[in-house]
Coordinates of N, CA and C in Angstrom, one line a residue:
M278 N 1.1 -1.1 0.0 CA 0.0 -0.1 0.2 C 1.0 1.3 0.0
K279 N 0.5 2.4 -0.6 CA 1.2 3.6 -0.4 C 0.8 4.7 0.2
Q280 N 1.5 5.5 0.6 CA 1.0 6.6 1.4 C 0.3 7.6 0.4
V281 N -0.7 8.3 0.6 CA -1.1 9.3 0.0 C -1.5 10.5 0.6
I282 N -1.1 11.7 0.0 CA -1.3 13.0 0.6 C -2.2 13.7 -0.4
I283 N -3.3 14.4 0.3 CA -4.1 15.2 -0.3 C -3.8 16.8 -0.3
Y284 N -3.7 17.5 -1.1 CA -3.6 18.7 -1.2 C -4.8 19.7 -1.1
V285 N -5.2 20.5 -0.1 CA -6.3 21.3 -0.3 C -6.0 22.9 0.1
N286 N -7.1 23.6 -0.4 CA -6.8 25.0 0.2 C -5.8 25.5 -0.7
A287 N -5.6 25.1 -1.8 CA -4.6 25.6 -2.8 C -4.4 27.2 -3.1
Q288 N -3.5 28.1 -3.1 CA -3.9 29.5 -3.2 C -2.7 29.8 -3.8
Q289 N -2.8 30.4 -5.2 CA -1.7 31.2 -5.7 C -1.4 32.6 -5.4
H290 N -0.1 32.8 -4.7 CA 0.3 34.1 -4.0 C 1.0 35.1 -5.4
L291 N 0.4 36.0 -5.6 CA 1.0 36.7 -6.8 C 2.1 37.9 -6.3
P292 N 3.2 37.8 -7.0 CA 4.2 39.2 -6.5 C 3.6 40.3 -6.5
E293 N 3.9 41.0 -5.3 CA 3.5 42.7 -5.2 C 4.4 43.6 -6.3
Q294 N 5.4 43.2 -6.5 CA 6.2 44.2 -7.4 C 6.4 43.4 -8.5
E295 N 6.5 44.0 -9.8 CA 6.7 43.3 -11.0 C 8.2 42.7 -10.9
G296 N 8.4 41.6 -11.5 CA 9.6 40.7 -11.6 C 9.7 39.9 -10.4
G297 N 8.9 40.0 -9.3 CA 8.7 38.9 -8.2 C 8.3 37.8 -8.6
E298 N 8.4 36.7 -8.1 CA 8.0 35.3 -8.6 C 6.7 34.9 -7.7
S299 N 5.7 34.2 -8.3 CA 4.6 34.0 -7.6 C 4.8 32.5 -7.2
Y300 N 3.9 31.8 -6.2 CA 4.4 30.9 -5.5 C 2.8 30.3 -5.0
W301 N 2.7 28.8 -4.8 CA 1.7 28.2 -4.5 C 1.8 28.1 -2.9
T302 N 0.5 28.1 -2.1 CA 0.5 27.2 -0.7 C -0.7 26.4 -0.7
A303 N -0.5 25.5 -0.1 CA -1.7 24.8 0.2 C -1.6 23.9 1.5
T304 N -2.6 23.2 2.0 CA -2.5 22.1 3.1 C -2.3 21.0 2.9
A305 N -1.6 20.2 3.4 CA -1.3 18.8 3.0 C -1.8 18.1 3.9
I306 N -2.7 16.9 3.7 CA -3.4 16.0 4.6 C -2.7 14.5 4.1
M307 N -1.9 14.0 5.4 CA -1.2 12.7 4.9 C -2.1 11.7 5.2
M308 N -2.7 10.8 4.4 CA -3.7 10.2 4.7 C -3.0 8.6 5.3
P309 N -3.7 8.2 6.3 CA -2.6 6.8 7.0 C -3.1 5.8 6.0
I310 N -1.8 5.0 5.7 CA -2.0 3.8 4.7 C -3.3 2.8 5.3
G311 N -3.9 2.4 3.7 CA -4.9 1.5 4.0 C -6.2 2.3 4.5
E312 N -6.4 4.0 4.5 CA -7.3 4.4 5.0 C -8.1 5.3 4.0
F313 N -7.6 5.1 2.7 CA -8.0 6.0 1.6 C -9.0 5.7 0.9
V314 N -10.2 5.8 1.8 CA -11.7 5.6 1.3 C -12.3 6.7 1.5
Y315 N -13.2 7.1 0.7 CA -14.4 8.0 0.7 C -14.7 8.6 2.1
G316 N -15.3 8.0 2.9 CA -15.5 8.7 4.3 C -14.3 9.4 5.1
N317 N -13.3 8.6 5.2 CA -11.9 9.1 5.3 C -11.2 10.4 5.1
I318 N -11.5 10.1 3.8 CA -11.2 11.6 3.2 C -12.1 12.9 3.4
V319 N -13.4 12.7 3.6 CA -14.2 13.7 3.9 C -13.8 14.2 5.2
S320 N -13.4 13.0 6.2 CA -13.3 13.5 7.4 C -11.9 14.3 7.7
A321 N -10.8 13.5 6.7 CA -9.6 14.5 6.9 C -9.8 15.7 6.5
I322 N -10.5 16.0 5.4 CA -10.6 17.2 5.1 C -11.2 18.4 5.7
I323 N -12.3 17.7 6.2 CA -13.1 18.8 7.3 C -12.2 18.9 8.8
N324 N -11.5 17.9 9.1 CA -10.6 17.9 10.0 C -9.4 19.0 9.9
T325 N -9.1 19.5 8.7 CA -8.3 20.4 8.5 C -8.7 21.9 8.8
Y326 N -10.1 22.1 8.8 CA -10.7 23.3 9.2 C -11.3 23.2 10.7
Y327 N -11.7 22.2 10.8 CA -12.7 22.0 12.2 C -12.0 20.9 13.0
S328 N -11.8 21.4 14.4 CA -11.5 20.2 15.3 C -13.1 19.8 15.8
A329 N -12.8 18.6 16.7 CA -14.2 17.9 16.9 C -14.7 18.9 17.8
D330 N -14.1 19.5 18.7 CA -14.7 20.4 19.8 C -15.0 21.8 19.1
Q331 N -14.7 22.2 18.1 CA -15.2 23.4 17.4 C -16.6 23.1 16.6
M332 N -16.4 21.7 16.1 CA -17.6 21.5 15.4 C -18.7 21.4 16.6
Q333 N -18.5 20.8 17.8 CA -19.6 20.4 18.8 C -20.1 21.7 19.3
A334 N -19.4 22.9 19.2 CA -19.6 24.2 19.7 C -20.4 24.7 18.7
I335 N -20.2 24.6 17.7 CA -20.9 25.3 16.7 C -22.5 24.6 16.6
I336 N -22.5 23.4 16.9 CA -23.6 22.9 16.7 C -24.4 22.9 17.9
N337 N -23.6 23.0 19.0 CA -24.6 23.5 20.4 C -25.0 24.7 20.3
N338 N -24.3 25.9 19.5 CA -25.0 27.1 19.4 C -26.1 27.0 18.4
Y339 N -25.7 26.4 17.3 CA -27.2 26.3 16.3 C -28.1 26.0 17.2
L340 N -28.3 25.0 17.9 CA -29.1 24.1 18.6 C -29.9 25.5 19.3
I341 N -29.3 26.1 20.1 CA -30.0 27.3 20.8 C -30.1 28.5 20.3
G342 N -30.2 28.4 18.9 CA -30.6 29.5 18.0 C -29.5 30.9 17.9
E343 N -28.4 30.5 18.1 CA -27.1 31.3 18.0 C -26.1 30.9 16.9
K344 N -25.5 32.0 16.4 CA -24.5 31.5 15.2 C -25.0 30.8 14.1
Q345 N -25.9 31.2 13.5 CA -26.4 30.8 12.1 C -25.1 30.9 11.2
E346 N -24.5 32.0 11.2 CA -23.4 31.9 10.1 C -22.3 30.9 10.2
A347 N -22.3 30.6 11.5 CA -21.0 29.6 11.6 C -21.3 28.2 11.4
F348 N -22.5 28.1 11.7 CA -22.9 26.7 11.1 C -23.2 26.6 9.8
D349 N -23.8 27.7 8.9 CA -23.8 27.5 7.6 C -22.4 27.4 6.8
A350 N -21.3 28.2 7.6 CA -20.1 28.1 7.1 C -19.4 26.4 7.2
M351 N -19.7 25.9 8.5 CA -19.6 24.6 8.4 C -20.0 23.3 7.7
Q352 N -21.4 23.8 7.1 CA -22.3 23.0 6.4 C -21.4 23.1 5.1
Q353 N -21.2 24.2 4.7 CA -20.7 24.5 3.5 C -19.2 23.6 3.3
C354 N -18.6 23.7 4.5 CA -17.1 23.0 4.5 C -17.4 21.7 4.1
R355 N -18.4 21.0 5.1 CA -18.7 19.6 4.6 C -19.2 19.3 3.1
K356 N -20.1 20.0 2.7 CA -20.2 19.7 1.0 C -19.3 20.0 0.3
D357 N -18.2 21.0 0.4 CA -17.1 20.9 -0.4 C -16.1 19.8 -0.2
A358 N -16.2 19.7 1.4 CA -15.1 18.4 1.4 C -15.6 17.0 0.6
K359 N -16.9 16.7 0.8 CA -17.6 15.6 0.2 C -17.3 15.8 -1.7
A360 N -17.6 16.9 -1.9 CA -17.5 17.1 -3.5 C -15.9 16.7 -4.0
I361 N -15.2 17.3 -3.0 CA -13.6 17.0 -3.3 C -13.6 15.6 -3.3
A362 N -13.9 14.8 -2.1 CA -13.7 13.4 -2.1 C -14.2 12.4 -3.1
H363 N -15.3 12.9 -3.5 CA -16.0 12.5 -4.8 C -15.1 12.4 -6.0
E364 N -14.4 13.6 -6.4 CA -13.4 13.8 -7.4 C -12.3 12.8 -7.3
I365 N -11.5 13.0 -6.0 CA -10.5 12.3 -5.8 C -11.0 10.5 -6.4
I366 N -11.8 10.1 -5.5 CA -12.1 8.8 -5.8 C -12.2 8.7 -7.3
D367 N -13.5 9.4 -7.9 CA -13.7 9.0 -9.1 C -12.5 9.1 -10.1
S368 N -11.4 10.2 -9.8 CA -10.2 9.9 -10.9 C -9.0 9.0 -10.8
L369 N -9.6 8.2 -9.4 CA -8.6 6.6 -9.5 C -9.6 5.7 -10.0
A370 N -10.7 5.9 -10.3 CA -11.4 4.6 -10.8 C -11.2 4.4 -12.4

């Protein structure tokens, strides 16, 4: 089995002055060997943005009618992570 690394949140940084070089940054997720399946990919991507404690706090605040924006942002992150995971799995088929 091979080690798999997923790069997310890639951003190109353009030079402020003409003649400077642009560069890219990204978050690297090292998937454990043997755990490269859809659910684990989704979880790994989401966990780069939200810890379990942060997610629980957002959910609890949402349940009491607070922090709707934070809840919506977390849900969008989950949708994006699922779409990325589908793209990865589909590209390997």
